[in-house]
């Protein structure tokens, strides 16, 4: 059996459990699909194959965008008379929730693209220049009657070249222009499948083909010519020989011809380099579209809004009070007061104008206009559709990074290999103890050999999921410390249990900073396409931003992808890296030896 198959199967089960519970799996649907494909190709042995089929059946029944029920065909009883009922009118509250969900998607996307624009708005700005050319040529070709019939773009002709980096009409150096350009590209991508009557899954492949046709068209890349062309100089030299001009004049023309030939060769090399760069830009834009377009156009999830509305006159949708732990809320606009995430919120009305007040801040609520307010411990976001409002709270960037670093500190201990992964064995034994008496033989050092053999990223994801499970069980069992002490005695790991108890307690009681600071001992950097380095203890890591992802590497080791949290095991303990957009915070968790 290949090492790590059991852990991969458990990880797949965890992700499917999230999907069944209505939550987005960690790593998104794309990560879940890749993991499933890897298991399909792994030639699992009998017991694991049976377990995989059981889990996979649940995956197929709950994956988004697929219909799992079989519709019955029409009855074969020709004597039966069917009376077709009039379709029921659309539910206005349901339509409102759909419109609010769409507004939330665009509001979130706009904030994400603001971060992406900062990354792309440097250097030669190839992705932004290419996006501009795609939009200009799409607009021009859409006016042609061939547009809706030319799926393969065989009859496409270039209308607008790729602009130069300093084109004054485009102003790509302006950050708001760059953000609006990306947003316009996404709006075009969102609707183009319907306009062309394509399956939504073909959105990104079609735009990739379109970008490729733009790049490969003659005249797409401008190459400024200096002086007369090579052909005109050849004709001039031939004419000079026919007219028997002086030797000096002929030599002058020959020198100019040689210089022009050298310049033409240089421009050909420049053109080849430009094509290679823009080919890479096509792939980067395609990756960006895939990441943020909602399924089935791309890999992103559509916003899931609560199905109740505060103040709704429809009993099926009415919410009469806001639950204390609510972080997202739909409401019908009217003068009212309520508490959201511990913050007192007031909605006021003056004629047709509504306003929102929270924490001493006031905001006029304009229709179809998203807004954000900074609170002491969170960001409040909102979108309005007609007389309805959706509000949701998100941690501030510093709070998000601090929370991830706190989780990473515990994770660094769980992944520490000392004494046959003592902390991980303790965590798994504690998790099992919550469900009843356990067999300690299953958590002895021999059981840890699979951890050392597993790829480090698989080990981290497995440990992180296990940590989440233990956290949820601790919150339901106040006596968890007694359970931890019990399993520690059973495994002879009392010293490790004391450390684990402290780390878990601090993590469970962690409160993010109330200001945009990360605290002492924490470094941070903003990553770009140019490699940057961070140093902690005796370790130096290189960080590189590529295709919207951040890769972490060290000399002689395979680069690792930093999604939101990564633990890099170092001699002193664990170097924890947390990511929010292009910003990376890091801290060193020292783990003294226990034996």
Coordinates of N, CA, C and O in Angstrom, one line a residue, residues 276-382:
X276 N 6.2 35.6 -25.7 CA 6.3 34.7 -24.6 C 5.7 35.3 -23.3 O 5.1 34.6 -22.6
X277 N 6.0 36.6 -23.1 CA 5.5 37.2 -21.9 C 3.9 37.3 -21.9 O 3.3 37.0 -20.9
X278 N 3.4 37.6 -23.1 CA 1.9 37.7 -23.2 C 1.3 36.3 -23.2 O 0.1 36.2 -22.7
X279 N 2.0 35.3 -23.6 CA 1.4 34.0 -23.5 C 1.3 33.6 -22.0 O 0.3 33.0 -21.6
X280 N 2.3 34.0 -21.2 CA 2.2 33.7 -19.8 C 1.1 34.6 -19.2 O 0.4 34.1 -18.3
X281 N 0.9 35.8 -19.7 CA -0.2 36.6 -19.2 C -1.5 36.0 -19.5 O -2.5 36.2 -18.7
X282 N -1.7 35.4 -20.6 CA -2.9 34.7 -20.9 C -3.2 33.7 -19.9 O -4.4 33.6 -19.4
X283 N -2.2 32.9 -19.5 CA -2.5 31.8 -18.5 C -2.8 32.4 -17.1 O -3.6 31.9 -16.4
X284 N -2.1 33.5 -16.8 CA -2.4 34.2 -15.5 C -3.8 34.7 -15.5 O -4.5 34.6 -14.4
X285 N -4.3 35.4 -16.5 CA -5.6 35.9 -16.6 C -6.6 34.7 -16.5 O -7.7 34.8 -15.9
X286 N -6.3 33.6 -17.2 CA -7.2 32.4 -17.2 C -7.3 31.9 -15.8 O -8.4 31.5 -15.3
X287 N -6.2 31.8 -15.1 CA -6.2 31.3 -13.7 C -7.0 32.2 -12.8 O -7.7 31.8 -12.0
X288 N -6.8 33.5 -13.0 CA -7.6 34.5 -12.2 C -9.1 34.3 -12.5 O -9.9 34.3 -11.5
X289 N -9.5 34.2 -13.7 CA -10.9 34.0 -14.0 C -11.4 32.7 -13.4 O -12.5 32.7 -12.8
X290 N -10.7 31.6 -13.5 CA -11.1 30.4 -12.9 C -11.3 30.5 -11.4 O -12.2 29.9 -10.9
X291 N -10.4 31.2 -10.8 CA -10.4 31.2 -9.3 C -11.6 32.0 -8.8 O -12.2 31.6 -7.8
X292 N -12.0 33.1 -9.5 CA -13.0 34.0 -8.9 C -14.3 33.9 -9.6 O -15.3 34.4 -9.0
X293 N -14.4 33.3 -10.8 CA -15.8 33.1 -11.4 C -16.5 32.0 -10.6 O -15.9 31.0 -10.2
X294 N -17.8 32.2 -10.4 CA -18.6 31.2 -9.6 C -18.8 29.9 -10.4 O -18.9 30.0 -11.7
X295 N -18.9 28.8 -9.7 CA -19.2 27.5 -10.4 C -20.6 27.6 -11.0 O -21.5 28.2 -10.5
X296 N -20.8 27.1 -12.3 CA -19.9 26.2 -13.0 C -18.9 27.0 -14.0 O -18.2 26.4 -14.7
X297 N -19.0 28.3 -14.0 CA -18.1 29.1 -14.9 C -16.6 28.9 -14.4 O -15.7 28.9 -15.2
X298 N -16.4 28.9 -13.1 CA -15.1 28.8 -12.5 C -15.2 27.9 -11.3 O -16.0 27.1 -11.1
X299 N -14.3 28.2 -10.3 CA -14.1 27.4 -9.1 C -14.7 28.0 -7.9 O -14.7 27.4 -6.8
X300 N -15.1 29.3 -7.9 CA -15.5 30.0 -6.7 C -16.9 29.5 -6.3 O -17.7 29.1 -7.2
X301 N -17.2 29.7 -5.1 CA -18.6 29.3 -4.6 C -19.5 30.6 -4.6 O -19.0 31.7 -4.4
X302 N -20.8 30.3 -4.9 CA -21.7 31.4 -4.9 C -22.1 31.7 -3.4 O -22.2 30.8 -2.6
X303 N -22.2 33.0 -3.1 CA -22.5 33.4 -1.7 C -23.8 32.7 -1.1 O -24.8 32.6 -1.8
X304 N -23.7 32.1 0.1 CA -24.8 31.5 0.7 C -25.4 32.4 1.8 O -24.7 32.6 2.8
X305 N -26.5 33.0 1.5 CA -27.1 34.0 2.4 C -28.1 33.2 3.3 O -28.7 32.2 2.9
X306 N -28.3 33.8 4.5 CA -29.4 33.2 5.4 C -30.8 33.4 4.6 O -31.0 34.3 3.9
X307 N -31.7 32.4 4.9 CA -32.9 32.4 4.2 C -34.1 33.1 4.9 O -35.2 33.0 4.5
X308 N -33.7 33.8 6.0 CA -34.7 34.5 6.7 C -34.4 36.0 6.6 O -33.3 36.4 6.4
X309 N -35.5 36.8 6.7 CA -35.4 38.3 6.5 C -36.0 39.0 7.7 O -37.2 38.8 8.0
X310 N -35.2 39.8 8.4 CA -35.8 40.5 9.6 C -36.8 41.6 9.0 O -36.5 42.4 8.2
X311 N -38.0 41.5 9.6 CA -39.0 42.4 9.1 C -39.8 42.0 7.9 O -40.6 42.8 7.4
X312 N -39.6 40.8 7.4 CA -40.3 40.3 6.2 C -41.8 40.1 6.6 O -42.1 39.5 7.6
X313 N -42.7 40.6 5.7 CA -44.2 40.3 6.0 C -44.6 38.9 5.6 O -45.7 38.5 6.0
X314 N -43.7 38.2 4.9 CA -44.0 36.8 4.5 C -43.6 35.8 5.7 O -42.4 35.7 6.0
X315 N -44.6 35.1 6.3 CA -44.3 34.3 7.4 C -43.2 33.2 7.1 O -42.4 32.8 8.0
X316 N -43.1 32.8 5.8 CA -42.1 31.8 5.4 C -40.7 32.3 5.5 O -39.8 31.5 5.7
X317 N -40.5 33.6 5.4 CA -39.2 34.2 5.5 C -38.9 35.1 6.7 O -37.8 35.6 6.9
X318 N -40.0 35.3 7.5 CA -39.9 36.3 8.6 C -38.9 35.8 9.7 O -38.8 34.7 10.1
X319 N -38.0 36.8 10.1 CA -37.1 36.6 11.2 C -37.6 37.6 12.3 O -37.6 38.8 12.0
X320 N -37.9 37.1 13.5 CA -38.5 38.0 14.5 C -37.4 38.6 15.4 O -37.7 39.7 16.0
X321 N -36.3 38.0 15.6 CA -35.2 38.6 16.3 C -33.9 38.0 15.8 O -33.8 36.9 15.2
X322 N -32.8 38.8 16.1 CA -31.5 38.4 15.6 C -30.8 37.5 16.6 O -30.6 38.0 17.7
X323 N -30.4 36.3 16.3 CA -29.7 35.4 17.2 C -28.4 36.1 17.6 O -27.8 36.8 16.8
X324 N -27.9 35.8 18.8 CA -26.7 36.5 19.4 C -25.5 36.3 18.5 O -24.6 37.2 18.4
X325 N -25.3 35.1 18.0 CA -24.0 34.8 17.2 C -24.1 35.1 15.8 O -23.2 34.7 15.0
X326 N -25.1 35.8 15.3 CA -25.3 36.1 13.9 C -24.2 37.0 13.4 O -23.9 38.0 14.0
X327 N -23.6 36.6 12.2 CA -22.6 37.4 11.5 C -23.1 37.9 10.2 O -22.4 38.7 9.6
X328 N -24.2 37.4 9.7 CA -24.8 37.9 8.4 C -26.3 38.0 8.6 O -26.9 37.1 9.2
X329 N -26.9 39.0 8.0 CA -28.3 39.3 8.3 C -29.0 39.9 7.0 O -28.4 40.8 6.4
X330 N -30.2 39.4 6.7 CA -31.0 40.1 5.7 C -32.1 40.9 6.5 O -32.6 40.4 7.5
X331 N -32.4 42.1 6.0 CA -33.5 42.8 6.7 C -34.3 43.7 5.7 O -33.7 44.1 4.6
X332 N -35.5 43.9 6.0 CA -36.4 44.8 5.2 C -36.2 46.2 5.8 O -36.2 46.4 7.0
X333 N -35.9 47.2 4.9 CA -35.6 48.5 5.4 C -36.8 49.2 6.0 O -37.9 49.3 5.4
X334 N -36.6 49.6 7.3 CA -37.6 50.3 8.1 C -36.9 50.8 9.3 O -35.8 50.3 9.6
X335 N -37.4 51.8 10.0 CA -36.7 52.3 11.2 C -36.7 51.1 12.2 O -37.7 50.6 12.6
X336 N -35.5 50.7 12.7 CA -35.4 49.7 13.7 C -34.0 49.6 14.3 O -33.1 50.3 13.8
X337 N -33.9 48.9 15.4 CA -32.6 48.7 16.1 C -32.4 47.3 16.4 O -33.3 46.5 16.7
X338 N -31.1 46.8 16.2 CA -30.8 45.4 16.5 C -29.3 45.3 16.8 O -28.6 46.3 16.6
X339 N -28.9 44.1 17.3 CA -27.5 43.9 17.6 C -27.0 42.8 16.6 O -27.6 41.8 16.4
X340 N -25.8 43.1 16.0 CA -25.2 42.2 15.0 C -23.8 42.0 15.4 O -23.0 43.0 15.4
X341 N -23.4 40.8 15.8 CA -22.1 40.5 16.2 C -21.6 41.3 17.4 O -20.4 41.7 17.5
X342 N -22.5 41.7 18.3 CA -22.1 42.5 19.5 C -22.1 44.0 19.2 O -21.8 44.8 20.1
X343 N -22.5 44.4 18.0 CA -22.5 45.9 17.7 C -24.0 46.3 17.6 O -24.8 45.7 16.9
X344 N -24.3 47.5 18.2 CA -25.6 48.0 18.1 C -25.8 48.8 16.8 O -25.0 49.6 16.4
X345 N -26.8 48.4 16.0 CA -27.0 48.9 14.7 C -28.4 49.6 14.7 O -29.4 49.0 15.2
X346 N -28.5 50.7 14.1 CA -29.8 51.4 14.0 C -30.0 51.8 12.5 O -29.1 52.3 11.8
X347 N -31.2 51.6 12.0 CA -31.7 52.0 10.7 C -32.7 53.1 10.9 O -33.7 53.0 11.6
X348 N -32.4 54.2 10.2 CA -33.3 55.4 10.3 C -33.8 55.8 8.9 O -33.2 55.4 7.9
X349 N -34.9 56.5 8.9 CA -35.5 56.9 7.7 C -35.9 58.4 7.7 O -36.4 58.9 8.7
X350 N -35.5 59.1 6.6 CA -36.0 60.5 6.4 C -36.5 60.6 5.0 O -35.8 60.7 4.1
X351 N -37.9 60.5 4.9 CA -38.5 60.5 3.6 C -38.1 59.2 2.9 O -38.3 58.1 3.5
X352 N -37.7 59.3 1.7 CA -37.3 58.1 1.0 C -35.9 57.6 1.3 O -35.4 56.6 0.7
X353 N -35.1 58.3 2.1 CA -33.7 58.1 2.3 C -33.6 57.2 3.6 O -34.1 57.6 4.7
X354 N -32.8 56.1 3.5 CA -32.5 55.3 4.7 C -31.0 55.5 5.0 O -30.2 55.7 4.1
X355 N -30.7 55.4 6.3 CA -29.3 55.5 6.8 C -29.1 54.4 7.9 O -30.0 54.0 8.6
X356 N -27.8 54.0 8.0 CA -27.4 53.0 9.0 C -26.4 53.7 9.9 O -25.5 54.4 9.5
X357 N -26.6 53.4 11.2 CA -25.6 53.9 12.2 C -25.1 52.8 13.0 O -25.9 51.9 13.5
X358 N -23.8 52.8 13.2 CA -23.1 51.8 14.1 C -21.8 52.3 14.6 O -21.0 52.9 13.8
X359 N -21.5 52.1 15.9 CA -20.3 52.5 16.5 C -19.9 54.0 16.2 O -18.8 54.3 15.9
X360 N -20.9 54.9 16.2 CA -20.7 56.3 16.0 C -20.5 56.7 14.5 O -20.2 57.8 14.2
X361 N -20.6 55.7 13.6 CA -20.5 56.0 12.2 C -21.9 55.9 11.5 O -22.8 55.1 12.0
X362 N -22.1 56.8 10.5 CA -23.4 56.8 9.8 C -23.2 56.7 8.3 O -22.2 57.3 7.8
X363 N -24.0 55.9 7.7 CA -23.9 55.7 6.2 C -25.2 55.7 5.6 O -26.2 55.0 6.0
X364 N -25.4 56.6 4.5 CA -26.6 56.6 3.7 C -26.6 55.3 2.9 O -25.6 54.9 2.3
X365 N -27.8 54.7 2.9 CA -27.9 53.4 2.2 C -28.4 53.6 0.8 O -29.6 53.9 0.5
X366 N -27.5 53.6 -0.2 CA -27.9 53.8 -1.6 C -28.1 52.5 -2.3 O -27.4 51.5 -2.0
X367 N -29.1 52.4 -3.2 CA -29.5 51.2 -3.8 C -28.3 50.8 -4.8 O -27.8 51.6 -5.5
X368 N -28.1 49.5 -4.8 CA -27.0 48.9 -5.7 C -25.6 49.4 -5.5 O -24.8 49.5 -6.4
X369 N -25.4 49.9 -4.2 CA -24.1 50.4 -3.9 C -23.6 49.7 -2.7 O -24.2 49.9 -1.6
X370 N -22.5 49.0 -2.8 CA -21.9 48.3 -1.6 C -21.2 49.3 -0.8 O -20.7 50.3 -1.3
X371 N -21.0 48.9 0.5 CA -20.3 49.8 1.4 C -19.6 49.0 2.5 O -20.0 47.8 2.7
X372 N -18.6 49.6 3.1 CA -17.9 48.9 4.2 C -17.6 49.9 5.3 O -17.3 51.1 5.0
X373 N -17.7 49.5 6.5 CA -17.4 50.3 7.7 C -16.4 49.6 8.6 O -16.6 48.4 8.8
X374 N -15.4 50.3 9.1 CA -14.4 49.7 9.9 C -14.9 49.8 11.4 O -15.1 50.9 11.9
X375 N -15.0 48.6 12.0 CA -15.4 48.6 13.4 C -14.2 48.2 14.3 O -13.2 47.8 13.7
X376 N -14.3 48.3 15.6 CA -13.1 48.0 16.4 C -12.5 46.6 16.2 O -11.3 46.5 16.3
X377 N -13.4 45.6 16.0 CA -12.9 44.3 15.8 C -13.3 43.6 14.5 O -13.1 42.4 14.4
X378 N -13.9 44.3 13.6 CA -14.4 43.7 12.4 C -14.6 44.7 11.3 O -14.5 46.0 11.5
X379 N -14.9 44.2 10.1 CA -15.3 45.1 9.0 C -16.8 44.7 8.8 O -17.2 43.6 8.6
X380 N -17.7 45.8 8.7 CA -19.1 45.5 8.4 C -19.3 45.9 6.9 O -18.9 47.0 6.5
X381 N -19.8 45.0 6.2 CA -20.1 45.2 4.7 C -21.6 45.1 4.5 O -22.3 44.4 5.2
X382 N -22.1 45.8 3.5 CA -23.5 45.8 3.2 C -23.8 46.1 1.8 O -23.0 46.7 1.1

